[in-house]
PDB file of C-alpha atoms in Angstrom:
ATOM      1  CA  UNK A   2      22.704 229.947  63.756  1.00  0.00           C
ATOM      2  CA  UNK A   3      19.666 228.864  61.841  1.00  0.00           C
ATOM      3  CA  UNK A   4      17.875 230.618  59.032  1.00  0.00           C
ATOM      4  CA  UNK A   5      14.869 231.041  61.346  1.00  0.00           C
ATOM      5  CA  UNK A   6      16.727 233.875  63.088  1.00  0.00           C
ATOM      6  CA  UNK A   7      15.319 237.160  61.776  1.00  0.00           C
ATOM      7  CA  UNK A   8      17.489 239.612  59.886  1.00  0.00           C
ATOM      8  CA  UNK A   9      18.974 242.228  62.159  1.00  0.00           C
ATOM      9  CA  UNK A  10      18.158 245.911  62.288  1.00  0.00           C
ATOM     10  CA  UNK A  11      21.604 246.698  63.724  1.00  0.00           C
ATOM     11  CA  UNK A  12      23.124 249.865  62.286  1.00  0.00           C
ATOM     12  CA  UNK A  13      25.205 248.682  59.290  1.00  0.00           C
ATOM     13  CA  UNK A  14      28.148 250.839  60.401  1.00  0.00           C
ATOM     14  CA  UNK A  15      28.206 249.042  63.771  1.00  0.00           C
ATOM     15  CA  UNK A  16      27.686 245.629  62.158  1.00  0.00           C
ATOM     16  CA  UNK A  17      30.626 246.239  59.810  1.00  0.00           C
ATOM     17  CA  UNK A  18      32.949 246.753  62.786  1.00  0.00           C
ATOM     18  CA  UNK A  19      32.089 243.505  64.613  1.00  0.00           C
ATOM     19  CA  UNK A  20      34.354 240.472  64.434  1.00  0.00           C
ATOM     20  CA  UNK A  21      32.136 237.474  65.132  1.00  0.00           C
ATOM     21  CA  UNK A  22      32.925 233.846  65.914  1.00  0.00           C
ATOM     22  CA  UNK A  23      31.962 231.169  63.330  1.00  0.00           C
ATOM     23  CA  UNK A  24      28.404 231.126  64.774  1.00  0.00           C
ATOM     24  CA  UNK A  25      28.017 234.876  64.263  1.00  0.00           C
ATOM     25  CA  UNK A  26      28.373 235.654  67.973  1.00  0.00           C
ATOM     26  CA  UNK A  27      30.382 238.141  70.009  1.00  0.00           C
ATOM     27  CA  UNK A  28      31.057 237.707  73.744  1.00  0.00           C
ATOM     28  CA  UNK A  29      29.443 240.401  75.872  1.00  0.00           C
ATOM     29  CA  UNK A  30      30.821 241.098  79.334  1.00  0.00           C
ATOM     30  CA  UNK A  31      28.280 242.634  81.714  1.00  0.00           C
ATOM     31  CA  UNK A  32      29.840 244.945  84.295  1.00  0.00           C
ATOM     32  CA  UNK A  33      28.181 246.939  87.087  1.00  0.00           C
ATOM     33  CA  UNK A  34      28.477 250.519  85.849  1.00  0.00           C
ATOM     34  CA  UNK A  35      29.290 252.230  89.162  1.00  0.00           C
ATOM     35  CA  UNK A  36      31.501 249.685  90.955  1.00  0.00           C
ATOM     36  CA  UNK A  37      33.265 247.961  88.048  1.00  0.00           C
ATOM     37  CA  UNK A  38      32.153 244.549  89.353  1.00  0.00           C
ATOM     38  CA  UNK A  39      32.248 241.953  86.554  1.00  0.00           C
ATOM     39  CA  UNK A  40      28.845 240.259  86.594  1.00  0.00           C
ATOM     40  CA  UNK A  41      28.615 237.750  83.772  1.00  0.00           C
ATOM     41  CA  UNK A  42      29.485 236.819  80.221  1.00  0.00           C
ATOM     42  CA  UNK A  43      26.800 236.319  77.601  1.00  0.00           C
ATOM     43  CA  UNK A  44      26.715 236.061  73.823  1.00  0.00           C
ATOM     44  CA  UNK A  45      25.197 238.478  71.325  1.00  0.00           C
ATOM     45  CA  UNK A  46      24.607 238.333  67.617  1.00  0.00           C
ATOM     46  CA  UNK A  47      23.747 241.420  65.569  1.00  0.00           C
ATOM     47  CA  UNK A  48      20.059 241.318  66.497  1.00  0.00           C
ATOM     48  CA  UNK A  49      20.733 240.837  70.226  1.00  0.00           C
ATOM     49  CA  UNK A  50      23.081 243.828  70.128  1.00  0.00           C
ATOM     50  CA  UNK A  51      20.491 245.877  68.233  1.00  0.00           C
ATOM     51  CA  UNK A  52      17.839 245.028  70.840  1.00  0.00           C
ATOM     52  CA  UNK A  53      20.251 245.841  73.674  1.00  0.00           C
ATOM     53  CA  UNK A  54      21.128 249.223  72.163  1.00  0.00           C
ATOM     54  CA  UNK A  55      17.544 250.195  71.402  1.00  0.00           C
ATOM     55  CA  UNK A  56      15.629 248.877  74.428  1.00  0.00           C
ATOM     56  CA  UNK A  57      18.058 249.652  77.237  1.00  0.00           C
ATOM     57  CA  UNK A  58      17.793 246.048  78.471  1.00  0.00           C
ATOM     58  CA  UNK A  59      20.417 243.356  77.828  1.00  0.00           C
ATOM     59  CA  UNK A  60      19.338 240.824  75.240  1.00  0.00           C
ATOM     60  CA  UNK A  61      21.513 237.758  74.734  1.00  0.00           C
ATOM     61  CA  UNK A  62      21.556 234.776  72.389  1.00  0.00           C
ATOM     62  CA  UNK A  63      21.252 231.477  74.248  1.00  0.00           C
ATOM     63  CA  UNK A  64      23.621 229.002  72.623  1.00  0.00           C
ATOM     64  CA  UNK A  65      21.943 226.064  74.379  1.00  0.00           C
ATOM     65  CA  UNK A  66      18.306 227.031  73.737  1.00  0.00           C
ATOM     66  CA  UNK A  67      19.063 228.734  70.403  1.00  0.00           C
ATOM     67  CA  UNK A  68      16.845 231.704  71.180  1.00  0.00           C
ATOM     68  CA  UNK A  69      17.028 235.285  72.399  1.00  0.00           C
ATOM     69  CA  UNK A  70      16.554 236.036  76.069  1.00  0.00           C
ATOM     70  CA  UNK A  71      16.234 239.344  77.854  1.00  0.00           C
ATOM     71  CA  UNK A  72      18.030 239.317  81.188  1.00  0.00           C
ATOM     72  CA  UNK A  73      15.441 239.485  83.937  1.00  0.00           C
ATOM     73  CA  UNK A  74      12.293 238.629  81.974  1.00  0.00           C
ATOM     74  CA  UNK A  75      11.776 235.445  83.990  1.00  0.00           C
ATOM     75  CA  UNK A  76      13.911 236.083  87.094  1.00  0.00           C
ATOM     76  CA  UNK A  77      13.213 239.771  87.657  1.00  0.00           C
ATOM     77  CA  UNK A  78      16.990 240.316  87.839  1.00  0.00           C
ATOM     78  CA  UNK A  79      17.101 243.011  85.181  1.00  0.00           C
ATOM     79  CA  UNK A  80      20.142 244.616  83.583  1.00  0.00           C
ATOM     80  CA  UNK A  81      19.524 248.276  82.719  1.00  0.00           C
ATOM     81  CA  UNK A  82      22.085 249.276  80.089  1.00  0.00           C
ATOM     82  CA  UNK A  83      24.178 252.353  80.844  1.00  0.00           C
ATOM     83  CA  UNK A  84      26.712 252.026  77.990  1.00  0.00           C
ATOM     84  CA  UNK A  85      28.042 249.574  75.411  1.00  0.00           C
ATOM     85  CA  UNK A  86      31.610 249.600  74.104  1.00  0.00           C
ATOM     86  CA  UNK A  87      33.488 247.521  71.570  1.00  0.00           C
ATOM     87  CA  UNK A  88      37.047 246.494  72.460  1.00  0.00           C
ATOM     88  CA  UNK A  89      40.106 247.432  70.391  1.00  0.00           C
ATOM     89  CA  UNK A  90      39.951 244.193  68.353  1.00  0.00           C
ATOM     90  CA  UNK A  91      36.192 244.598  67.740  1.00  0.00           C
ATOM     91  CA  UNK A  92      35.578 241.053  68.983  1.00  0.00           C
ATOM     92  CA  UNK A  93      34.223 241.644  72.517  1.00  0.00           C
ATOM     93  CA  UNK A  94      31.533 243.905  73.926  1.00  0.00           C
ATOM     94  CA  UNK A  95      31.595 245.565  77.338  1.00  0.00           C
ATOM     95  CA  UNK A  96      28.090 246.313  78.539  1.00  0.00           C
ATOM     96  CA  UNK A  97      27.958 248.531  81.607  1.00  0.00           C
ATOM     97  CA  UNK A  98      24.697 247.910  83.410  1.00  0.00           C
ATOM     98  CA  UNK A  99      22.763 248.696  86.543  1.00  0.00           C
ATOM     99  CA  UNK A 100      22.094 245.163  87.767  1.00  0.00           C
ATOM    100  CA  UNK A 101      18.909 244.556  89.765  1.00  0.00           C
ATOM    101  CA  UNK A 102      19.334 241.445  91.909  1.00  0.00           C
ATOM    102  CA  UNK A 103      21.516 238.495  90.952  1.00  0.00           C
ATOM    103  CA  UNK A 104      23.317 238.356  87.619  1.00  0.00           C
ATOM    104  CA  UNK A 105      24.049 234.621  87.758  1.00  0.00           C
ATOM    105  CA  UNK A 106      21.463 231.933  87.068  1.00  0.00           C
ATOM    106  CA  UNK A 107      22.543 230.299  90.351  1.00  0.00           C
ATOM    107  CA  UNK A 108      21.254 233.286  92.309  1.00  0.00           C
ATOM    108  CA  UNK A 109      24.706 234.702  93.071  1.00  0.00           C
ATOM    109  CA  UNK A 110      25.400 238.379  92.522  1.00  0.00           C
ATOM    110  CA  UNK A 111      27.980 237.523  89.840  1.00  0.00           C
ATOM    111  CA  UNK A 112      28.849 234.436  87.831  1.00  0.00           C
ATOM    112  CA  UNK A 113      32.347 234.674  89.291  1.00  0.00           C
ATOM    113  CA  UNK A 114      31.415 234.015  92.939  1.00  0.00           C
ATOM    114  CA  UNK A 115      32.420 230.332  92.747  1.00  0.00           C
ATOM    115  CA  UNK A 116      35.859 231.152  94.071  1.00  0.00           C
ATOM    116  CA  UNK A 117      39.243 232.113  92.808  1.00  0.00           C
ATOM    117  CA  UNK A 118      41.525 229.491  91.324  1.00  0.00           C
ATOM    118  CA  UNK A 119      44.846 228.947  93.129  1.00  0.00           C
ATOM    119  CA  UNK A 120      47.852 230.679  91.646  1.00  0.00           C
ATOM    120  CA  UNK A 121      51.176 228.853  91.428  1.00  0.00           C
ATOM    121  CA  UNK A 122      54.027 230.177  93.501  1.00  0.00           C
TER     122      UNK A 122
END
């Protein structure tokens, strides 16, 4: 990421646990808190995680636009954060949310509605 990205206010103890990719990002899986439905995958850096933890709304880092975005600010399809967990390898986040409306930018409920891939027999 560029030097124009502000320094993060993420708790240093949390930041020390994260294993980031070479761009300083961690994948964040959004899951519907009450049904377990997997909604989408986004990317967070330290500041996006800090904002997510402190505002109760999912904030992601857009790799294509190179900027932060809060889920639902333009679409109205908000993700209200219920919990955030780090996996056993500290390289993936699981964000349990209460999703309002579609999670996918295509308007589908989840980003995984495009259909299952065929399994070999």
